Coordinates of C-alpha atoms in Angstrom, one line a residue:
Chain A
M1 CA 162.4 -33.5 162.7
R2 CA 160.0 -33.4 165.7
S3 CA 157.2 -30.9 165.4
V4 CA 154.6 -29.7 167.9
L5 CA 151.4 -28.5 166.2
G6 CA 149.3 -26.1 168.3
F7 CA 145.6 -25.8 167.3
K8 CA 142.3 -24.6 168.6
W9 CA 143.6 -22.1 171.1
A10 CA 141.6 -18.9 170.3
R11 CA 138.0 -17.9 170.2
D12 CA 136.4 -17.2 166.8
P13 CA 135.0 -13.7 166.8
Q14 CA 132.1 -15.0 164.6
D15 CA 130.9 -16.9 167.7
A16 CA 130.2 -13.6 169.5
K17 CA 126.9 -11.7 169.3
V18 CA 127.0 -7.9 169.7
D19 CA 123.8 -6.2 170.6
S20 CA 122.7 -2.7 169.7
G21 CA 124.4 -1.3 172.9
G22 CA 127.7 -2.9 172.1
M23 CA 127.3 -5.7 174.7
V24 CA 129.0 -9.0 173.7
T25 CA 127.6 -12.4 174.4
W26 CA 129.3 -15.6 173.2
R27 CA 127.2 -18.3 171.5
S28 CA 129.9 -20.9 172.3
T29 CA 132.3 -21.4 175.2
K30 CA 134.6 -23.4 173.0
L31 CA 137.8 -22.4 171.4
A32 CA 137.9 -22.8 167.6
V33 CA 140.1 -23.9 164.8
S34 CA 141.2 -21.2 162.3
D35 CA 142.3 -21.4 158.7
D36 CA 145.8 -20.6 160.0
D37 CA 145.7 -23.7 162.2
A38 CA 145.0 -25.7 159.0
A39 CA 147.9 -24.0 157.2
A40 CA 150.2 -24.8 160.1
A41 CA 149.1 -28.5 159.9
E42 CA 150.0 -28.5 156.2
V43 CA 153.5 -27.1 156.9
A44 CA 154.0 -29.7 159.7
R45 CA 153.0 -32.6 157.3
G46 CA 155.4 -31.2 154.7
L47 CA 158.3 -31.2 157.2
G48 CA 157.8 -34.9 157.9
G49 CA 158.9 -36.7 161.1
E50 CA 156.9 -36.9 164.3
I51 CA 154.0 -34.4 164.9
I52 CA 152.5 -34.0 168.3
G53 CA 149.3 -32.0 168.7
L54 CA 148.8 -29.4 171.4
T55 CA 145.5 -27.8 172.2
L56 CA 143.6 -25.8 174.8
G57 CA 140.1 -26.5 176.2
E58 CA 137.7 -29.3 175.2
G59 CA 136.0 -29.8 171.9
D60 CA 137.7 -31.6 169.0
V61 CA 141.0 -32.8 170.5
A62 CA 141.5 -35.2 167.6
W63 CA 141.8 -32.4 165.0
A64 CA 145.6 -32.6 164.7
A65 CA 145.6 -36.4 164.9
A66 CA 143.4 -36.4 161.8
R67 CA 146.1 -34.4 160.1
G68 CA 149.1 -36.5 160.9
A69 CA 149.8 -36.0 164.7
S70 CA 150.7 -39.2 166.5
S71 CA 149.4 -38.0 169.8
T72 CA 147.9 -34.9 171.4
L73 CA 148.3 -33.0 174.6
C74 CA 145.2 -31.1 175.8
V75 CA 145.1 -28.5 178.5
S76 CA 141.6 -29.3 179.6
D77 CA 140.6 -26.6 182.1
T78 CA 141.6 -23.6 180.1
D79 CA 139.9 -20.3 181.1
V80 CA 138.6 -19.0 177.7
E81 CA 138.2 -15.5 179.1
A82 CA 141.8 -15.2 180.3
G83 CA 143.2 -13.6 177.2
G84 CA 146.1 -14.0 174.8
S85 CA 149.0 -13.7 177.3
H86 CA 147.6 -16.6 179.4
S87 CA 147.0 -18.7 176.3
A88 CA 150.6 -18.2 175.2
D89 CA 151.8 -19.2 178.7
L90 CA 149.8 -22.4 178.5
L91 CA 151.0 -23.3 175.0
A92 CA 154.6 -22.7 175.9
A93 CA 154.2 -24.8 179.1
G94 CA 152.6 -27.5 176.9
V95 CA 155.6 -27.6 174.6
R96 CA 157.8 -28.0 177.6
R97 CA 155.6 -30.8 178.9
I98 CA 155.8 -32.6 175.6
G99 CA 159.6 -32.5 176.0
G100 CA 160.4 -29.8 173.4
A101 CA 160.6 -30.1 169.7
D102 CA 162.6 -28.9 166.7
V103 CA 159.7 -26.8 165.4
V104 CA 156.6 -25.5 167.0
L105 CA 153.9 -24.6 164.4
L106 CA 151.0 -22.4 165.3
G107 CA 148.5 -20.5 163.2
D108 CA 149.5 -16.8 162.9
C109 CA 145.9 -16.3 163.9
A110 CA 144.2 -13.1 162.9
W111 CA 142.0 -13.4 166.0
D112 CA 144.9 -12.6 168.2
R113 CA 148.1 -11.7 166.4
L114 CA 150.4 -11.8 169.5
V115 CA 149.8 -15.3 170.9
A116 CA 151.9 -17.3 168.5
V117 CA 154.9 -14.9 168.7
A118 CA 154.5 -14.7 172.4
V119 CA 154.9 -18.5 172.6
G120 CA 158.3 -18.2 171.0
A121 CA 159.3 -15.4 173.4
K122 CA 158.2 -17.4 176.4
L123 CA 160.2 -20.4 175.2
G124 CA 163.2 -18.2 174.4
W125 CA 163.3 -19.6 170.8
R126 CA 163.9 -18.0 167.5
T127 CA 160.5 -17.0 166.2
L128 CA 159.1 -16.1 162.7
A129 CA 155.6 -14.8 161.9
G130 CA 153.8 -14.5 158.6
V131 CA 155.2 -17.9 157.5
L132 CA 153.9 -19.3 154.3
A133 CA 156.0 -22.5 153.9
A134 CA 158.9 -24.4 155.4
E135 CA 161.0 -27.3 154.2
E136 CA 164.1 -29.2 155.4
R137 CA 166.9 -29.1 152.8
E138 CA 170.3 -30.5 153.3
G139 CA 169.9 -30.4 157.1
Q140 CA 168.8 -26.8 157.1
L141 CA 165.3 -25.4 157.7
L142 CA 164.2 -23.1 154.9
V143 CA 161.3 -20.8 155.7
S144 CA 159.3 -18.6 153.4
L145 CA 157.6 -15.5 154.9
R146 CA 155.4 -12.8 153.7
R147 CA 157.0 -9.3 154.0
S148 CA 155.8 -6.0 152.7
A149 CA 158.6 -6.2 150.0
G150 CA 157.6 -9.6 148.8
V151 CA 158.2 -13.2 149.9
E152 CA 161.5 -13.7 151.8
T153 CA 163.3 -17.0 152.3
M154 CA 165.4 -17.6 155.4
T155 CA 167.5 -20.3 156.9
V156 CA 166.8 -20.8 160.6
Q157 CA 168.4 -23.0 163.2
T158 CA 166.1 -25.1 165.3
P159 CA 164.4 -25.0 167.7
V160 CA 162.1 -22.4 166.2
V161 CA 158.5 -21.3 166.5
L162 CA 156.8 -20.7 163.2
A163 CA 153.5 -18.7 163.1
V164 CA 151.9 -19.8 159.8
T165 CA 149.6 -17.6 157.8
A166 CA 146.8 -19.3 155.7
R167 CA 146.7 -18.4 152.0
H168 CA 143.4 -20.2 151.5
T169 CA 140.9 -22.3 153.4
E170 CA 141.9 -25.9 154.0
G171 CA 142.2 -27.6 150.7
R172 CA 141.5 -31.3 151.5
P173 CA 140.1 -31.8 155.0
P174 CA 140.5 -35.3 156.4
G175 CA 137.8 -37.8 155.4
M176 CA 135.7 -39.9 157.8
K177 CA 138.2 -42.7 157.8
E178 CA 141.0 -40.5 158.9
V179 CA 138.8 -38.8 161.5
L180 CA 137.8 -42.1 163.0
A181 CA 141.3 -43.4 163.1
A182 CA 142.4 -40.1 164.7
R183 CA 140.0 -40.7 167.7
K184 CA 141.9 -43.8 168.6
K185 CA 145.3 -42.0 168.9
P186 CA 146.5 -41.2 172.4
V187 CA 145.4 -37.9 174.1
E188 CA 147.0 -36.8 177.3
R189 CA 144.9 -34.3 179.4
V190 CA 146.6 -32.0 181.8
T191 CA 145.3 -29.2 184.0
V192 CA 146.7 -25.6 184.2
A193 CA 147.9 -26.4 187.7
E194 CA 149.7 -29.5 186.5
L195 CA 151.5 -27.4 184.0
G196 CA 152.6 -25.1 186.8
V197 CA 151.3 -22.0 185.0
A198 CA 150.4 -19.0 187.2
P199 CA 146.9 -17.5 186.9
A200 CA 146.4 -14.9 184.2
L201 CA 147.8 -11.4 184.8
P202 CA 145.2 -9.0 186.2
S203 CA 143.5 -7.3 183.3
Q204 CA 139.9 -6.4 183.5
I205 CA 137.5 -5.5 180.8
R206 CA 135.6 -2.4 181.9
G207 CA 133.2 -2.6 179.1
T208 CA 132.5 -2.8 175.4
A209 CA 130.8 -0.3 173.0
L210 CA 130.0 -0.1 169.4
P211 CA 132.8 1.7 167.4
P212 CA 132.0 5.2 166.3
R213 CA 130.5 5.0 162.8
P214 CA 132.0 7.3 160.2
Q215 CA 129.4 9.6 158.8
T216 CA 128.8 7.8 155.6
Q217 CA 127.7 10.0 152.8
I218 CA 125.6 7.9 150.4
F219 CA 125.1 9.5 147.0
T220 CA 122.0 8.7 145.0
G221 CA 120.3 9.7 141.8
Q222 CA 121.5 10.3 138.3
D223 CA 124.6 12.3 139.2
A224 CA 125.7 10.0 142.1
A225 CA 129.0 9.1 140.3
E226 CA 129.8 12.8 139.6
Q227 CA 129.1 13.6 143.3
L228 CA 131.4 10.8 144.5
A229 CA 134.2 11.9 142.1
S230 CA 133.8 15.5 143.3
A231 CA 133.9 14.4 147.0
L232 CA 137.1 12.3 146.4
R233 CA 138.7 15.3 144.7
S234 CA 137.9 17.4 147.7
E235 CA 139.5 14.8 149.9
G236 CA 142.7 15.1 147.8
V237 CA 142.7 11.4 147.0
L238 CA 142.1 11.6 143.2
Chain B
M1 CA 155.9 12.2 182.8
A2 CA 155.4 8.8 181.1
R3 CA 158.3 7.5 179.0
N4 CA 156.9 5.0 176.6
W5 CA 158.5 3.0 173.8
V6 CA 157.6 2.1 170.3
I7 CA 159.2 -0.8 168.3
V8 CA 159.5 -0.4 164.5
G9 CA 160.6 -3.2 162.2
E10 CA 158.9 -2.0 159.1
A11 CA 157.4 1.2 157.8
G12 CA 153.8 1.9 158.4
S13 CA 151.5 4.3 160.3
L14 CA 154.4 5.8 162.2
G15 CA 152.6 9.1 163.0
G16 CA 149.7 7.4 164.7
L17 CA 151.9 4.9 166.5
V18 CA 154.1 7.6 168.1
K19 CA 151.1 9.7 169.0
A20 CA 149.4 6.8 170.7
A21 CA 152.6 6.0 172.7
R22 CA 153.0 9.6 173.8
G23 CA 149.5 9.8 175.2
E24 CA 148.6 13.2 176.7
D25 CA 152.0 14.4 177.8
G26 CA 154.6 11.6 177.5
V27 CA 157.9 11.2 175.9
V28 CA 158.5 8.5 173.3
E29 CA 161.6 6.4 172.8
A30 CA 161.9 4.2 169.8
A31 CA 163.7 1.0 169.0
V32 CA 164.1 0.9 165.2
V33 CA 165.5 -2.2 163.6
G34 CA 166.5 -1.8 159.9
S35 CA 167.6 1.0 157.7
R36 CA 168.8 4.5 158.6
E37 CA 165.9 5.8 156.5
L38 CA 163.4 4.0 158.7
A39 CA 165.1 5.4 161.8
E40 CA 164.9 8.9 160.4
A41 CA 161.2 8.4 159.5
V42 CA 160.5 7.5 163.1
A43 CA 162.4 10.5 164.4
R44 CA 160.3 12.7 162.0
A45 CA 157.2 11.1 163.3
G46 CA 157.8 12.6 166.6
A47 CA 159.8 10.1 168.7
E48 CA 162.1 12.1 171.0
F49 CA 164.8 9.5 171.1
V50 CA 165.5 6.8 168.5
H51 CA 167.7 3.8 169.2
W52 CA 168.7 2.6 165.8
Y53 CA 169.7 -1.0 165.3
P54 CA 171.3 -1.3 161.8
L55 CA 171.3 -4.8 160.3
E56 CA 174.1 -6.4 158.4
E57 CA 173.3 -7.8 154.9
G58 CA 171.2 -10.9 155.2
V59 CA 170.3 -10.4 158.8
P60 CA 166.5 -10.1 159.4
P61 CA 165.0 -7.9 162.2
E62 CA 163.9 -11.0 164.2
A63 CA 167.5 -12.0 164.7
V64 CA 168.2 -9.1 167.0
A65 CA 165.0 -9.6 169.1
P66 CA 166.8 -10.7 172.3
V67 CA 169.2 -7.7 172.1
V68 CA 166.4 -5.1 171.5
A69 CA 164.2 -6.7 174.2
G70 CA 167.0 -6.5 176.7
D71 CA 167.7 -2.9 176.0
I72 CA 164.0 -2.0 176.4
A73 CA 163.6 -4.0 179.5
A74 CA 166.4 -2.1 181.1
A75 CA 164.4 1.1 180.6
A76 CA 161.3 -0.6 182.2
P77 CA 158.6 1.3 180.3
R78 CA 155.0 0.7 181.2
V79 CA 153.9 0.8 177.6
I80 CA 155.5 -0.6 174.5
L81 CA 153.6 -0.3 171.2
G82 CA 154.3 -1.6 167.7
L83 CA 152.6 -2.0 164.3
Q84 CA 151.2 -5.3 163.1
D85 CA 153.8 -6.4 160.6
A86 CA 155.5 -9.8 161.3
P87 CA 159.0 -8.7 162.3
T88 CA 157.6 -6.0 164.7
R89 CA 155.3 -8.6 166.3
V90 CA 158.3 -10.8 167.0
L91 CA 160.3 -7.9 168.5
L92 CA 157.2 -6.8 170.5
A93 CA 156.6 -10.2 172.0
A94 CA 160.3 -10.6 173.0
A95 CA 160.2 -7.2 174.7
A96 CA 157.0 -7.9 176.4
Q97 CA 158.4 -11.2 177.8
Q98 CA 161.3 -9.3 179.4
Q99 CA 159.0 -6.4 180.5
G100 CA 156.5 -8.9 182.1
G101 CA 153.4 -7.1 180.8
V102 CA 150.1 -8.0 179.3
L103 CA 149.9 -8.4 175.6
L104 CA 147.0 -6.7 173.7
D105 CA 146.2 -6.8 170.0
S106 CA 144.5 -4.0 168.1
L107 CA 145.1 -1.1 170.5
L108 CA 143.5 2.2 169.7
A109 CA 144.7 4.3 172.7
V110 CA 146.4 3.9 176.1
R111 CA 146.2 6.3 179.0
A112 CA 147.5 6.1 182.6
E113 CA 145.1 6.5 185.5
R114 CA 146.1 6.8 189.1
D115 CA 147.1 3.1 189.6
C116 CA 146.6 1.4 186.3
L117 CA 146.7 1.7 182.5
V118 CA 143.4 2.0 180.6
A119 CA 143.6 0.7 177.0
T120 CA 140.9 0.8 174.3
R121 CA 141.1 -1.8 171.6
A122 CA 139.2 -2.9 168.5
A123 CA 137.9 -6.3 169.5
L124 CA 136.0 -9.0 167.5
G125 CA 137.5 -7.8 164.2
G126 CA 136.5 -4.2 164.9
R127 CA 132.8 -4.9 165.8
V128 CA 133.3 -3.5 169.3
V129 CA 135.6 -1.2 171.1
E130 CA 136.8 -2.8 174.3
T131 CA 138.1 -0.9 177.3
V132 CA 140.6 -2.8 179.3
E133 CA 142.2 -2.0 182.7
V134 CA 145.8 -3.3 183.1
A135 CA 147.3 -3.2 186.6
G136 CA 151.0 -3.5 185.5
S137 CA 152.6 -2.8 182.2
L138 CA 151.4 -3.6 178.7
A139 CA 152.8 -4.2 175.2
G140 CA 150.5 -4.2 172.2
I141 CA 149.9 -3.8 168.5
F142 CA 148.6 -0.3 167.6
A143 CA 145.8 -0.5 165.1
G144 CA 144.4 3.1 165.3
A145 CA 144.4 5.7 162.5
D146 CA 147.6 7.2 161.2
V147 CA 148.2 11.0 161.7
I148 CA 150.5 13.5 160.0
P149 CA 153.1 14.4 162.6
E150 CA 153.2 17.9 163.8
E151 CA 156.1 20.1 162.6
V152 CA 158.6 19.6 165.4
A153 CA 162.3 19.0 165.4
A154 CA 163.2 15.4 164.6
G155 CA 164.3 13.3 167.5
E156 CA 167.8 12.3 168.2
I157 CA 169.1 9.1 166.6
V158 CA 171.7 7.0 168.4
E159 CA 173.2 3.9 166.8
A160 CA 172.8 0.9 169.1
R161 CA 174.9 -2.3 169.2
T162 CA 173.5 -5.0 167.0
Q163 CA 175.5 -8.1 167.5
A164 CA 172.9 -10.7 166.3
P165 CA 173.0 -14.1 168.1
G166 CA 173.0 -15.9 164.7
G167 CA 171.0 -18.8 163.5
L168 CA 168.8 -16.8 161.3
A169 CA 169.7 -15.5 157.8
T170 CA 167.8 -14.1 154.8
V171 CA 168.8 -16.0 151.7
G172 CA 166.5 -14.6 149.1
V173 CA 163.6 -12.1 148.4
D174 CA 161.0 -12.7 145.7
S175 CA 159.5 -9.3 145.1
A176 CA 158.2 -10.3 141.7
G177 CA 154.7 -10.8 143.0
N178 CA 152.1 -8.0 143.2
E179 CA 152.0 -7.8 147.0
A180 CA 154.5 -5.0 147.2
S181 CA 152.7 -2.9 144.7
L182 CA 149.5 -3.4 146.7
S183 CA 151.1 -2.4 150.0
R184 CA 152.5 0.8 148.5
A185 CA 149.6 1.7 146.2
E186 CA 148.1 5.1 146.7
R187 CA 144.8 4.1 145.2
I188 CA 143.1 0.6 145.2
V189 CA 139.9 -0.5 143.5
A190 CA 138.9 -3.8 145.0
V191 CA 136.3 -6.2 143.7
G192 CA 134.0 -8.6 145.6
L193 CA 131.6 -11.3 144.6
G194 CA 129.0 -8.6 143.8
V195 CA 130.8 -7.8 140.6
R196 CA 129.3 -11.1 139.3
S197 CA 130.6 -11.2 135.7
S198 CA 133.8 -10.8 133.8
E199 CA 132.1 -8.0 131.7
N200 CA 131.6 -6.1 134.9
L201 CA 135.2 -6.8 135.9
Q202 CA 136.3 -5.2 132.7
L203 CA 134.4 -2.0 133.6
V204 CA 136.1 -2.0 137.0
E205 CA 139.5 -2.4 135.4
Q206 CA 138.7 0.6 133.1
L207 CA 137.8 2.6 136.2
A208 CA 141.1 1.6 137.9
K209 CA 143.0 2.7 134.9
A210 CA 141.3 6.1 135.0
L211 CA 142.1 6.4 138.7
D212 CA 145.7 5.2 138.2
A213 CA 144.8 2.6 140.8
Q214 CA 145.8 -1.0 141.6
V215 CA 143.1 -3.7 141.3
A216 CA 142.6 -6.0 144.3
C217 CA 139.9 -8.4 145.4
S218 CA 138.3 -10.0 148.4
L219 CA 139.2 -13.6 149.4
P220 CA 136.1 -15.3 147.8
V221 CA 136.9 -13.7 144.4
S222 CA 140.3 -15.4 144.4
E223 CA 139.2 -18.7 146.0
E224 CA 135.9 -19.2 144.2
L225 CA 136.1 -17.3 141.0
H226 CA 139.9 -17.6 140.5
W227 CA 139.9 -14.2 138.8
F228 CA 143.1 -13.2 140.7
D229 CA 145.7 -15.1 142.6
E230 CA 146.2 -14.7 146.3
S231 CA 148.7 -11.8 145.9
R232 CA 145.8 -9.6 145.0
V233 CA 143.7 -10.5 148.0
V234 CA 143.1 -7.8 150.6
G235 CA 142.4 -9.0 154.2
V236 CA 144.0 -9.5 157.5
S237 CA 145.6 -12.8 156.6
S238 CA 146.5 -11.8 153.1
N239 CA 147.6 -8.2 152.3
T240 CA 146.9 -5.3 154.7
V241 CA 146.9 -2.1 152.8
S242 CA 147.0 1.7 153.6
P243 CA 146.2 3.6 150.4
D244 CA 144.9 7.1 150.2
L245 CA 141.7 5.8 148.5
Y246 CA 140.2 2.3 148.8
L247 CA 137.2 1.9 146.6
A248 CA 135.3 -1.3 147.3
V249 CA 133.1 -2.5 144.5
G250 CA 130.6 -5.3 145.2
I251 CA 132.3 -6.2 148.5
S252 CA 130.0 -6.8 151.4
G253 CA 132.7 -6.2 154.1
Q254 CA 133.5 -9.3 156.1
P255 CA 135.5 -8.6 159.3
Q256 CA 138.7 -10.3 158.0
H257 CA 138.5 -8.1 154.8
L258 CA 137.8 -4.9 156.8
E259 CA 140.8 -5.6 159.1
G260 CA 143.0 -5.4 156.0
V261 CA 141.9 -1.9 155.0
R262 CA 142.0 -0.3 158.4
G263 CA 144.9 1.9 157.3
A264 CA 143.1 3.4 154.3
K265 CA 142.7 7.2 154.4
V266 CA 139.4 7.2 152.6
I267 CA 137.2 4.2 152.0
A268 CA 134.4 4.5 149.4
A269 CA 132.0 1.7 148.5
I270 CA 129.6 0.8 145.7
N271 CA 127.1 -1.9 146.5
T272 CA 123.5 -2.8 145.8
D273 CA 122.8 -3.8 149.4
P274 CA 122.2 -0.7 151.6
D275 CA 122.9 -2.9 154.7
A276 CA 126.3 -4.1 153.6
P277 CA 128.8 -3.8 156.4
I278 CA 131.2 -2.1 154.0
F279 CA 129.0 1.1 154.2
R280 CA 129.6 1.2 158.0
V281 CA 133.3 1.9 157.6
S282 CA 133.0 3.9 154.4
R283 CA 133.2 7.7 154.2
Y284 CA 131.3 7.7 150.9
G285 CA 129.1 5.3 149.1
I286 CA 126.8 4.8 146.2
Q287 CA 124.0 2.3 146.5
G288 CA 123.3 1.1 143.0
D289 CA 124.0 -1.3 140.1
L290 CA 127.7 -1.2 139.4
A291 CA 127.0 -1.9 135.7
E292 CA 125.5 1.6 135.6
V293 CA 127.5 3.3 138.3
I294 CA 131.1 2.2 137.3
P295 CA 131.0 3.6 133.7
A296 CA 129.5 6.9 135.0
L297 CA 132.2 7.1 137.7
T298 CA 134.9 6.4 135.1
A299 CA 133.6 9.2 132.9
A300 CA 133.5 11.6 135.9
V301 CA 137.0 10.8 136.9
K302 CA 138.3 11.3 133.4
Q303 CA 136.5 14.7 133.2
G304 CA 138.3 15.9 136.3

């Protein structure tokens, strides 16, 4: 089993500052690792075989190497403003540059829920989102996914893109020894042009604004609970 | 007149989805992958024309993504919308790839201007509303409010060919967990770290019983206090819910949690902190000590 583990390809909304007029400024120009990335790494380790890291931008390029990847491909000149469609283009091109894989694992990232599935579409591979676990059993890939009706188990032929959802924060982050060893593993840096990816499709942010706040009715005093119950009855939700 | 598409792989906020795709005066075609009941629900939600892709036993919606994407691409719509569930996202991405458009998450509305599309979306976990200009076509996840469809004649349903390429099969479903009951719950009482003690948790459970509500929690309550397992966690990466009533008790309202309750009809909150972000998204609130408020609310509910 050969896996590509994509990581650190999105911006963390917590790195953005929003002023009272709804203007957004970013505290960091770097992309960030999400809990879903860590969950994808855990699934990759469980599958065994070779793992190759794939990341966008600078920052910690050894993150996957510290979690079992033997090498990492980094698209170094990523435009962090370009949006999810462009990120998916770069990740798909990165997978091709690596020479393909049986499984591509990406965090099913809440920061942009379309990038991971778009990578599958761009590769033309089978794609599953909301993945909780995967294992190889008797030559078949068994994948567990979260559905509204419960947890579903599927068999899937490779190659496949799995968008993995975190159920918790990373349980056992690598220690200093693993991190130091990871920094010695090979990293190939390529540019967007070298990957042959076209510039981002033209979309332009006209502006941002604070969302309209619902008129929150705060009840106070001795009869606050009675007032709330009465209001909920009026809404027809009790 | 715009002829836009929606893709549906699971039930959800269908009224809001179809209305957003229609815009001011458009016509909505739908690709529905799954049961006949789901196709009928989309037709009742106002889609004028429903392409229904039935699935054979053990075939998941994702298996027919290339077929559905090809059919939609042939119609060359400028706008394709879907909900955030996992199978729909896979279908949406496949359609967008063939359509060649921009992908946008958390869309609230789309309108056509003279030579472009203008979309508004909830960005940064709902902290801002972003207005985006798209020169070509777009495909995106609709994350706006649901609406009750107007009383109109249900749209036409036509069965489409669904020869799945193979290589993907469902071999089992474990619905024993509580996730399903949360996703279908009409009322949810959710607890956060502000509940503080197991004695207070008992008070909340008594309130939930009086409300005939499911009990849920925020992520830290599961991870740090271990009061509930992950199947009871509400949040964008856990369970997204859309009850009639979501009562948040001692929950501050972190963005990942609020994303998970976006579909709730009425959000109410009880918290000691008047500046808690949960109040910004709530229709009703009580600022106060839950040890006093909860028993009083339980009594008020029982009296009704």
